[in-house]
Coordinates of C-alpha atoms and ligand atoms in Angstrom, one line a residue:
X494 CA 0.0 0.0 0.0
X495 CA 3.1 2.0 0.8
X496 CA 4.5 1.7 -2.4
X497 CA 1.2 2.5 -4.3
X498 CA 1.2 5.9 -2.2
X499 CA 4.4 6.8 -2.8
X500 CA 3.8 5.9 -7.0
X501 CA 0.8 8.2 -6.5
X502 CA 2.8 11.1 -5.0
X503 CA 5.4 10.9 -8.0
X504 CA 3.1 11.7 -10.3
X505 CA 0.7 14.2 -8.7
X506 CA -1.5 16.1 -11.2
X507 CA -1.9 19.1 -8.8
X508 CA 1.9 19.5 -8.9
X509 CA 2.7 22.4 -11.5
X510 CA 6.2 20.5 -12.7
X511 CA 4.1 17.4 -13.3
X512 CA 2.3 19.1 -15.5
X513 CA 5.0 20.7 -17.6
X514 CA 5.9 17.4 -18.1
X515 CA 5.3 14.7 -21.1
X516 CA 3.1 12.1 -20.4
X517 CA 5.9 9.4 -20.4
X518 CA 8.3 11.8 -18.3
X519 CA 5.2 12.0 -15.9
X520 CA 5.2 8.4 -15.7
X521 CA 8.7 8.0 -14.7
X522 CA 8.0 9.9 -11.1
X523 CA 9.7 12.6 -9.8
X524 CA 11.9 10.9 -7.9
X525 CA 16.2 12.2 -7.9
X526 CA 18.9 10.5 -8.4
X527 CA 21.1 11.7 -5.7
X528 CA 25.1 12.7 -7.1
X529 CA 27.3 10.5 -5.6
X530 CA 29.3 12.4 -2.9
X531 CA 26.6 14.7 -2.1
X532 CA 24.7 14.7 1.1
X533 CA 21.6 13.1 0.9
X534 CA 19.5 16.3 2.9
X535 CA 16.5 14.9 5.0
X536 CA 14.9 11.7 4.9
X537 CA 11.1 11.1 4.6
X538 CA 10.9 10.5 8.3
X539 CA 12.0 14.0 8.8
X540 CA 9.8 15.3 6.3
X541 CA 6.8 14.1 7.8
X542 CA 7.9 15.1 11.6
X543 CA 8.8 18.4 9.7
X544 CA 5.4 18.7 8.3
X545 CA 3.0 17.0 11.5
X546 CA 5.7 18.3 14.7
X547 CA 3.9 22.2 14.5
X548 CA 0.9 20.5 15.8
X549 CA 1.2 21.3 19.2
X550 CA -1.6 19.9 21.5
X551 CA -0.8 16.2 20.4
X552 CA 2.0 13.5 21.3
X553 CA 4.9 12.9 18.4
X554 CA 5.8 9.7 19.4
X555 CA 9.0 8.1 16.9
X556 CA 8.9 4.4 16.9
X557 CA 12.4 3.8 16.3
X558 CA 15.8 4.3 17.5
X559 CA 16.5 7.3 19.7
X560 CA 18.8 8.7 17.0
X561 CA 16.2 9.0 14.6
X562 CA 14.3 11.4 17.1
X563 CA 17.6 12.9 18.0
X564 CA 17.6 13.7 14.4
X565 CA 14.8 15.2 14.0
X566 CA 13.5 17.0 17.2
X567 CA 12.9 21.0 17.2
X568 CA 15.1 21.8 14.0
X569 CA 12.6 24.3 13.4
X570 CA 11.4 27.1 14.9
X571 CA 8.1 26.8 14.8
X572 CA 6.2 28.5 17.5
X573 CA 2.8 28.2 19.6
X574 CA 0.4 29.9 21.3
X575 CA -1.0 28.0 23.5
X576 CA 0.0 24.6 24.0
X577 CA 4.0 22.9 24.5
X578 CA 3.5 19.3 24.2
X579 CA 4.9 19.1 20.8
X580 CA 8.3 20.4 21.8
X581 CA 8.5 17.1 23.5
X582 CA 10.6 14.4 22.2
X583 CA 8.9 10.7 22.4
X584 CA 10.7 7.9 21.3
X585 CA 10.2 3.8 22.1
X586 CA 14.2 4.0 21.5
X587 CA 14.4 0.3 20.3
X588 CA 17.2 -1.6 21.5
X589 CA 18.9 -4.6 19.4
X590 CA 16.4 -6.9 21.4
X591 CA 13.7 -5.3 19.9
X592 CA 15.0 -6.2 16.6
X593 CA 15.3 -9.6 17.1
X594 CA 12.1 -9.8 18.9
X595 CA 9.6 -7.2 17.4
X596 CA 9.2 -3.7 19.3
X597 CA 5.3 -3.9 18.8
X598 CA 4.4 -4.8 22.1
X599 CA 6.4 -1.9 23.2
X600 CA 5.2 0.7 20.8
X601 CA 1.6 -0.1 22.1
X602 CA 2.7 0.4 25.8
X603 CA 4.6 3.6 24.9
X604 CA 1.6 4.6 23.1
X605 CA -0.6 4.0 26.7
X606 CA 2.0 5.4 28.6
X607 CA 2.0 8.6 27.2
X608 CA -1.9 9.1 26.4
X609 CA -2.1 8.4 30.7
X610 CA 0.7 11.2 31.4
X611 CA -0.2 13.1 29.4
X612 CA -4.0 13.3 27.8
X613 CA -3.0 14.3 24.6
X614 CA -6.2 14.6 22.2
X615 CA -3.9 12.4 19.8
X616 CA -0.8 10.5 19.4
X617 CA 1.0 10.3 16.1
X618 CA 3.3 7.8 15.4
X619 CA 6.2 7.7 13.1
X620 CA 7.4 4.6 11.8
X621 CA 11.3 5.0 11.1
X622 CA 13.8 2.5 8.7
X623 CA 14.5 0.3 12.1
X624 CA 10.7 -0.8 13.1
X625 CA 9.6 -0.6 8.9
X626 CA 12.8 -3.2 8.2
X627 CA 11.6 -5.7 10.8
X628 CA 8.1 -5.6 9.6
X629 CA 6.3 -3.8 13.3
X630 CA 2.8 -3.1 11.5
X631 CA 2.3 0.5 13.0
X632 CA -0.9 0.9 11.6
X633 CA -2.4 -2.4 13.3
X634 CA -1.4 -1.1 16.6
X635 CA -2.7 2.7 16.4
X636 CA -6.0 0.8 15.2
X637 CA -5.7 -1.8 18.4
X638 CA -4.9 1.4 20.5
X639 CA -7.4 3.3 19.1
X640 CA -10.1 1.2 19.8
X641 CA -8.8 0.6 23.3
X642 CA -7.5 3.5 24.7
X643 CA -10.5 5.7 23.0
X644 CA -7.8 8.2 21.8
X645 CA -7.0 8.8 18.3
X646 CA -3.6 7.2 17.1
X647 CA -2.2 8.3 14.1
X648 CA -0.1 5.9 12.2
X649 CA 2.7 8.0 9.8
X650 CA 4.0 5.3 7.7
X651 CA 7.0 7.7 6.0
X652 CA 10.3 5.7 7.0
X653 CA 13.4 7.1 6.1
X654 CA 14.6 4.9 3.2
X655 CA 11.2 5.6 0.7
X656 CA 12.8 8.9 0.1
X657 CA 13.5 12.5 0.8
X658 CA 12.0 14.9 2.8
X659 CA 9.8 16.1 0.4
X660 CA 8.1 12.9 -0.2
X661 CA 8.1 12.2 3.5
X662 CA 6.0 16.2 3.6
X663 CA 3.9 14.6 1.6
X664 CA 3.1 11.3 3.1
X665 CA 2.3 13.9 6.5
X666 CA -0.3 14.6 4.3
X667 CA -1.7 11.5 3.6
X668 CA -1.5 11.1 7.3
X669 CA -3.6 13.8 7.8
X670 CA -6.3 12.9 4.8
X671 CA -6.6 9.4 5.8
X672 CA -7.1 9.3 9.7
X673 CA -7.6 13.4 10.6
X674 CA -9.4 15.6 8.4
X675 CA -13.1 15.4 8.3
X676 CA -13.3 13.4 11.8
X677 CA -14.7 16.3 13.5
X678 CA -17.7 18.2 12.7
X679 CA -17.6 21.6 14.6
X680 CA -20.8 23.6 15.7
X681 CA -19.3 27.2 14.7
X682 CA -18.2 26.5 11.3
X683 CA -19.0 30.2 9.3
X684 CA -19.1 31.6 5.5
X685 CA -15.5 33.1 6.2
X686 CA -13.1 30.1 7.6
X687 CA -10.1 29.0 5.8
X688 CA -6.9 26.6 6.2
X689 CA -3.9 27.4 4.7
X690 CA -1.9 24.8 3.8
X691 CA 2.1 24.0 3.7
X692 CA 2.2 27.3 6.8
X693 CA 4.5 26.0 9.8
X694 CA 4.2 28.8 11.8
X695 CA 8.2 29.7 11.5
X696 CA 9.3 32.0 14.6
X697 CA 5.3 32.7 15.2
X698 CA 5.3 34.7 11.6
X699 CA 1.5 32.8 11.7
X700 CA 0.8 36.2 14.2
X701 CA 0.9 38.7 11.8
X702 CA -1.1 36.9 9.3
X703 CA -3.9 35.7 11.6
X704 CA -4.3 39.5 12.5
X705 CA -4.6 40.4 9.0
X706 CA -7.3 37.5 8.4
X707 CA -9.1 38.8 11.9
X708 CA -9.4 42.5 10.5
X709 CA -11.3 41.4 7.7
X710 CA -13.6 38.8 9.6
X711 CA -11.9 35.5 7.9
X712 CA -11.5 33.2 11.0
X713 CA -8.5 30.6 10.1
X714 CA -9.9 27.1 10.9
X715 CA -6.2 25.8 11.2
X716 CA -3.0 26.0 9.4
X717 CA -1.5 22.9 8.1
X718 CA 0.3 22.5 10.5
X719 CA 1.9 25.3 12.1
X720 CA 0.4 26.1 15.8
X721 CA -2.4 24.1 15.0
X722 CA -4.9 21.9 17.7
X723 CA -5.8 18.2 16.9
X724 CA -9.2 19.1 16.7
X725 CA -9.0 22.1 14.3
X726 CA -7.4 20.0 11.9
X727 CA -9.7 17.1 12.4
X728 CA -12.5 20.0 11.3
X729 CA -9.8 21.5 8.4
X730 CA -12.9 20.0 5.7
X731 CA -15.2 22.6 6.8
X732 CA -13.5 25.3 5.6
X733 CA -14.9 27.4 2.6
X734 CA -11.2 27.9 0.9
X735 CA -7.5 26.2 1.2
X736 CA -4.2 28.5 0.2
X737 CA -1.8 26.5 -0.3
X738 CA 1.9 28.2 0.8
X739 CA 4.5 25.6 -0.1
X740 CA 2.8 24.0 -3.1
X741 CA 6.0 21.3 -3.1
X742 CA 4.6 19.7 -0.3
X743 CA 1.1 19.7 0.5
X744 CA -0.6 20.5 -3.0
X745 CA -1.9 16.6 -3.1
X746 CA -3.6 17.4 0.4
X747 CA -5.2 20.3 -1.4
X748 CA -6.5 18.4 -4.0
X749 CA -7.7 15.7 -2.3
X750 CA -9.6 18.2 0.1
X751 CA -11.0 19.8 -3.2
X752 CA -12.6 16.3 -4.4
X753 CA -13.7 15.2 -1.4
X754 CA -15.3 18.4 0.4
X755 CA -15.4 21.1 -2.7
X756 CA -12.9 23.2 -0.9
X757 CA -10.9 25.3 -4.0
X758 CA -7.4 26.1 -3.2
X759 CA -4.8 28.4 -4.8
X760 CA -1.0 28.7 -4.8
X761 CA 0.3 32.1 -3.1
X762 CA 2.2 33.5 -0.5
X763 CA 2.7 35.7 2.4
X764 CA 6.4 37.0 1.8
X765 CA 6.6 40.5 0.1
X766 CA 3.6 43.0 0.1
X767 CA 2.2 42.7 -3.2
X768 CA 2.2 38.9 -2.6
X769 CA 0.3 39.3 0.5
X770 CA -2.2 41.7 -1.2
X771 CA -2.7 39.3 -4.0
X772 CA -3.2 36.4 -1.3
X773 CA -5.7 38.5 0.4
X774 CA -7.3 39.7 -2.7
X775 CA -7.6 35.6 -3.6
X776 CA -8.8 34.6 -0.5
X777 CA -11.6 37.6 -0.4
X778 CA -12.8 36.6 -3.8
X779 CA -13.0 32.4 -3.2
X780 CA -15.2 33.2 0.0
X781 CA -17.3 35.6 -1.8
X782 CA -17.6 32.9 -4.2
X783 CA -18.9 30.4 -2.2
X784 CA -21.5 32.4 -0.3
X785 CA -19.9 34.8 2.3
X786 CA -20.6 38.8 2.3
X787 CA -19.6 40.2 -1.0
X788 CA -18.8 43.5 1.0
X789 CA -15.5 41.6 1.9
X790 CA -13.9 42.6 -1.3
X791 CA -14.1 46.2 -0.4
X792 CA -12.8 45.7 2.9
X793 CA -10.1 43.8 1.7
X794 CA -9.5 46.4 -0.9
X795 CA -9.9 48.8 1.8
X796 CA -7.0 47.3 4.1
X797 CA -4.6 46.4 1.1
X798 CA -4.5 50.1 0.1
X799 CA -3.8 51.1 4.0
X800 CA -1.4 48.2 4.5
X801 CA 0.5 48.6 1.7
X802 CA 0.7 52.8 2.1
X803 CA 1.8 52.2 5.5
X804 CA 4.2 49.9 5.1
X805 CA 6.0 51.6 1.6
X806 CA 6.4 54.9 4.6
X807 CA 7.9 53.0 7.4
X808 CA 10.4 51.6 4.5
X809 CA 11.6 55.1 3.4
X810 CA 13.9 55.8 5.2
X811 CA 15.8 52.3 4.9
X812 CA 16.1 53.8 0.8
X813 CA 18.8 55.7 1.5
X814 CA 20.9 52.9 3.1
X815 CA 19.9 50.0 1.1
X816 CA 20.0 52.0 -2.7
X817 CA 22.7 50.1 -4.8
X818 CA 23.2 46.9 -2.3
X819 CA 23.6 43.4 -4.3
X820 CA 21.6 41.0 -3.1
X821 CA 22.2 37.1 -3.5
X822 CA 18.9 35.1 -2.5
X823 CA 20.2 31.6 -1.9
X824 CA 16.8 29.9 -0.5
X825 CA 14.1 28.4 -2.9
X826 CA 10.2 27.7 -3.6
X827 CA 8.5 30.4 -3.1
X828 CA 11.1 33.0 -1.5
X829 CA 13.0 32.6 -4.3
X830 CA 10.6 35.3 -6.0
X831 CA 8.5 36.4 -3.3
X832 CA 10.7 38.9 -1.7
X833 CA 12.7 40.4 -4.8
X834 CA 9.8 42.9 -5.6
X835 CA 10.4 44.6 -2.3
X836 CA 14.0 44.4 -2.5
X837 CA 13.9 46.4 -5.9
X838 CA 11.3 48.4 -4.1
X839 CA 14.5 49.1 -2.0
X840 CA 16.7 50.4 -5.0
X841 CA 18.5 46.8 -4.2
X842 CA 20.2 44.4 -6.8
X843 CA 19.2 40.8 -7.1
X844 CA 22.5 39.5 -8.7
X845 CA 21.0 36.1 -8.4
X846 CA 18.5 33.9 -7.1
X847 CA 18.7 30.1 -6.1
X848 CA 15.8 28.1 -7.7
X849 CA 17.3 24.6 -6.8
X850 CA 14.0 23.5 -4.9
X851 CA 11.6 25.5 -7.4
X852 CA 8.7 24.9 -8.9
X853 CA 8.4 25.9 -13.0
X854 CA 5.7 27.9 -11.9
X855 CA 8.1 29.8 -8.9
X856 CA 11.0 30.0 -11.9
X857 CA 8.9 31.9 -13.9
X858 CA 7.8 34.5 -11.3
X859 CA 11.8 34.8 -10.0
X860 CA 12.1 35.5 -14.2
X861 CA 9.9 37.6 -14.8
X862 CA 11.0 40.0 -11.7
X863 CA 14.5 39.9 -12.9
X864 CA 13.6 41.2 -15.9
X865 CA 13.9 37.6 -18.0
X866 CA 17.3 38.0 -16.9
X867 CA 17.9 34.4 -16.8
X868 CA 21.8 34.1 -16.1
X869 CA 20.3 35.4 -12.6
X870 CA 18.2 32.5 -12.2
X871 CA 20.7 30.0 -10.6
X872 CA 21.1 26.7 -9.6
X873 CA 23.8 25.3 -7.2
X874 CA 26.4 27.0 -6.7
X875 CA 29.6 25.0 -5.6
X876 CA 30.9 26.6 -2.2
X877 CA 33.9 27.9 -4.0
X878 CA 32.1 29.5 -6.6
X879 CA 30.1 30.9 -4.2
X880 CA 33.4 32.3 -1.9
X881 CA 34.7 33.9 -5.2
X882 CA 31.6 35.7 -5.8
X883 CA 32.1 37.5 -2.9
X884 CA 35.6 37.8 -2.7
X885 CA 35.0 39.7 -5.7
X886 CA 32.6 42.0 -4.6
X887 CA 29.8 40.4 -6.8
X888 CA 27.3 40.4 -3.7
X889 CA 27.3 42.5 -0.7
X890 CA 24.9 40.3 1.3
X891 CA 23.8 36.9 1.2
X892 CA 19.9 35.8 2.3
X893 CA 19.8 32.1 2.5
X894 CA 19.8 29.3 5.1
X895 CA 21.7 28.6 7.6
X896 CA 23.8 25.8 5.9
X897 CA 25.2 28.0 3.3
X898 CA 26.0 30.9 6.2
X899 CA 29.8 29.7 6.6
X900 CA 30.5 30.3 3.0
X901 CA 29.5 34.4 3.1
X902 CA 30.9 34.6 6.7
X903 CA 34.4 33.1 6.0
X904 CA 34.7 35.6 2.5
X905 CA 33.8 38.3 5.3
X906 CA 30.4 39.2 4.0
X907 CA 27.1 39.9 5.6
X908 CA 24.3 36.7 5.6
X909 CA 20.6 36.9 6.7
X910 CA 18.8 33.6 7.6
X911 CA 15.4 33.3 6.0
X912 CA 15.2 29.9 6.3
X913 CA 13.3 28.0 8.9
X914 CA 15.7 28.6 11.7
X915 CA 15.4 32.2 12.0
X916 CA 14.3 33.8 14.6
X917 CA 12.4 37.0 13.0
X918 CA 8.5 37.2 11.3
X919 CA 8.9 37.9 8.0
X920 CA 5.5 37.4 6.7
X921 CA 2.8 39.7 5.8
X922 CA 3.2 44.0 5.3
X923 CA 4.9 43.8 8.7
X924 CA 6.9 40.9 8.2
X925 CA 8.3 42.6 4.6
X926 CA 9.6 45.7 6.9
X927 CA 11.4 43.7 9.8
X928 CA 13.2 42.0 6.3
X929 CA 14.0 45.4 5.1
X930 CA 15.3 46.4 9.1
X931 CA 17.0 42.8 9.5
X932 CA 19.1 43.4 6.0
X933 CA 19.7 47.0 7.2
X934 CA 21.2 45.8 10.2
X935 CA 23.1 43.3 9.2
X936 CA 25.0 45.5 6.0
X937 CA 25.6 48.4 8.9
X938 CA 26.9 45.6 11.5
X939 CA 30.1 47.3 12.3
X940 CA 32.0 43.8 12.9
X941 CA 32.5 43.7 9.0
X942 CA 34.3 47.0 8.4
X943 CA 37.0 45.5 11.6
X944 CA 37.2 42.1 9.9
X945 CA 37.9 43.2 6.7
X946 CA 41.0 45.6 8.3
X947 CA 43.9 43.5 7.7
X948 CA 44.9 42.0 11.0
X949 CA 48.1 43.4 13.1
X950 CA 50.8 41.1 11.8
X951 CA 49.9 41.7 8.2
X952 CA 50.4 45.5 8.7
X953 CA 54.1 45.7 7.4
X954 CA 55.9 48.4 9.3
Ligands
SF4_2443 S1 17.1 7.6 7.6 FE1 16.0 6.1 8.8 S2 17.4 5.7 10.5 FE2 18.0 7.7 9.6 S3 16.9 9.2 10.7 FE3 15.7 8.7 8.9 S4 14.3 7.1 9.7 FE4 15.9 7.3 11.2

């Protein structure tokens, strides 16, 4: 059954590149190769905890070795605000007689341990390569514990070896379709509620968009999953419209939710103001659509054109500093376009932008900012190529992820996470500005004018 999913997530119809494709390319998957040498990144283990760990209220509970947990636990910072259970790490930590002997027995008493400590209104449970290779049969025991314990167990069946961490995203999403959404049926479900899809809630950016929502009376059911509650996303099919933010990973999810319940979805995003304008224009006119107050439009028309004045003042004065600054965007999906508008805005130069993990729909948007400039659209670039650049003076600051950090910071140059691990809200009109302030801050850092003063015992005398 595993297998069949995982054939059924290679060739997604939802998924833009898939559809670029020829039929017979289509057929072939979308599964890599990985280049010998390189590292292969996540597995799907991690992509699923990636994708399911935001949801706080519930047990994570890895059925595996502890080093698989180890591996995985907090490496994003995805906040809450409410509960903390989901910053706990859970593991049944199998031992080398649990290989020889099966650690099923002891996944279903981990599994009533912690729904008695700790009255969690669910329990996920990751199968890893360990208990998948000596055939434990997670899903028979979340359905034994289910029916037991009263408590809903939620078998993740995304072990490491089926793939990368995209496909494990993914299979979190079949998770989530097959024994969550649509179990609930809440009392207060309105004309205005929507889930958006593929949002992790990344240093509690989720804040500034909820407020946005809640000025224009669109309540949001749950994000998928960052600091969501069990509950909300067991009601997620009751929403009137799904935006989907990270369309790699959770556009099946979106699909299926369309076929099942009716719920549209679109692609958009929350990083740079005229993409959050456009994502509240979208979301405005898919409720209207399906029944809720046409007088939303003008509201959201209403609070775009404040918003957006408002936040072009407050960037002013950052003009002066930022006019002329090369910018290198090393990230990718959607950041890999959504943010250069602003930066322009800014009088700054995008001398390149990374579209390694893009989508042919996200390449065209980085394109058609730069101008059709493609040489700007790049790939990888090899460490060293990437050192010269800025030894040369090619890029003044670096916005990327934290891997590629060491590379800008050894060739003396300022870098800006705006990956997962940072620790600022960079989504929305207010989330654009605290971009604008953190690249500000980091050019005017005075450590890099000392750094780059040549040190005392290379001053001849
Ligand atoms: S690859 Fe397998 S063993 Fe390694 S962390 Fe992932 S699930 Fe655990």
């Amino acid at each position: 059954m595993l297998k069949k999913k995982i054939q059924d997530l290679m060739t997604e119809p939802g998924c833009a590149t898939n559809q670029a494709k020829s039929a017979s390319e289509r057929k072939k998957g979308c599964g890599k190769q990985l280049v010998p040498g390189a590292a292969a990144g996540g597995c799907a283990f991690d992509g699923a905890k990636i994708a399911l760990q935001p949801i706080t209220d519930v047990v994570h509970l890895v059925h595996g070795p502890i080093a698989c947990e180890g591996n995985s636990w907090d490496t994003r910072n995805t906040g809450t605000t409410g509960p903390e259970l989901y910053r706990r790490g859970f593991t049944t930590d199998l031992s080398n007689m649990d290989i020889i002997n099966g650690g099923e027995k002891k996944l279903y008493k981990a599994i009533r341990r912690v729904i008695d400590k700790h009255h969690p209104p669910a329990v996920f449970v990751y199968q890893t390569c360990v208990s998948a290779l000596i055939g434990d049969d997670i899903v028979a025991v979340c359905r034994a514990a289910t029916e037991r314990m009263g408590t809903p167990v939620i078998p993740v069946e995304a072990p490491g070896f089926v793939g990368s961490k995209n496909l494990g995203n993914r299979l979190a999403g079949e998770a989530l379709i097959d024994y969550v959404i649509g179990t609930r049926e809440p009392t207060d479900a309105g004309p205005t509620d929507i889930n958006i899809l593929g949002e992790y809630n990344v240093a509690g950016e989720m804040d500034l968009v909820r407020d946005l929502l809640a000025r224009l009376g669109i309540r949001l059911r749950t994000a998928i999953t960052g600091d969501a509650r069990y509950n909300d996303v067991a009601a997620a099919h009751t929403a009137r419209a799904n935006m989907v933010v990270c369309s790699q990973a959770l556009v099946t999810l979106a699909r299926k939710m369309k076929e099942r319940w009716g719920i549209p979805f679109f692609e958009g995003s929350f990083y740079g103001i005229s993409d959050t304008s456009e994502a509240l224009r979208a979301i405005a006119g898919m409720l209207v659509e399906r029944g809720a107050d046409a007088a939303l439009l003008t509201r959201t028309e209403t609070l775009i054109a404040e918003e957006e004045a408002k936040t072009w003042a407050a960037m002013e004065p950052y003009k002066a500093r930022l006019a002329g600054k090369r910018v290198l965007l090393y990230t990718g999906g959607v950041k890999s376009w959504s943010v250069i508008h602003a930066l322009q805005e800014m009088g700054m130069e995008v001398v390149g932008t990374s579209v390694r993990k893009s989508t042919e729909a996200d390449k065209e948007k980085a394109l058609d900012r730069l101008g059709g400039d493609e040489d700007k659209l790049v790939d990888a670039i090899a460490p060293k190529d990437m050192y010269q650049m800025f030894k040369d003076g090619r890029a003044d600051i670096m916005l990327s992820g934290g891997r590629s950090q060491f590379v800008a910071l050894k060739a003396k140059t300022p870098w800006l996470d705006i990956n997962q691990e940072r620790h600022h809200q960079y989504a929305g009109y207010d989330g654009m500005l605290e971009l604008v302030r953190q690249i500000d801050l980091a050019l005017s850092n005075p450590i890099w004018s000392q750094i780059r003063k040549p040190a005392p015992w290379e001053i001849e005398e």
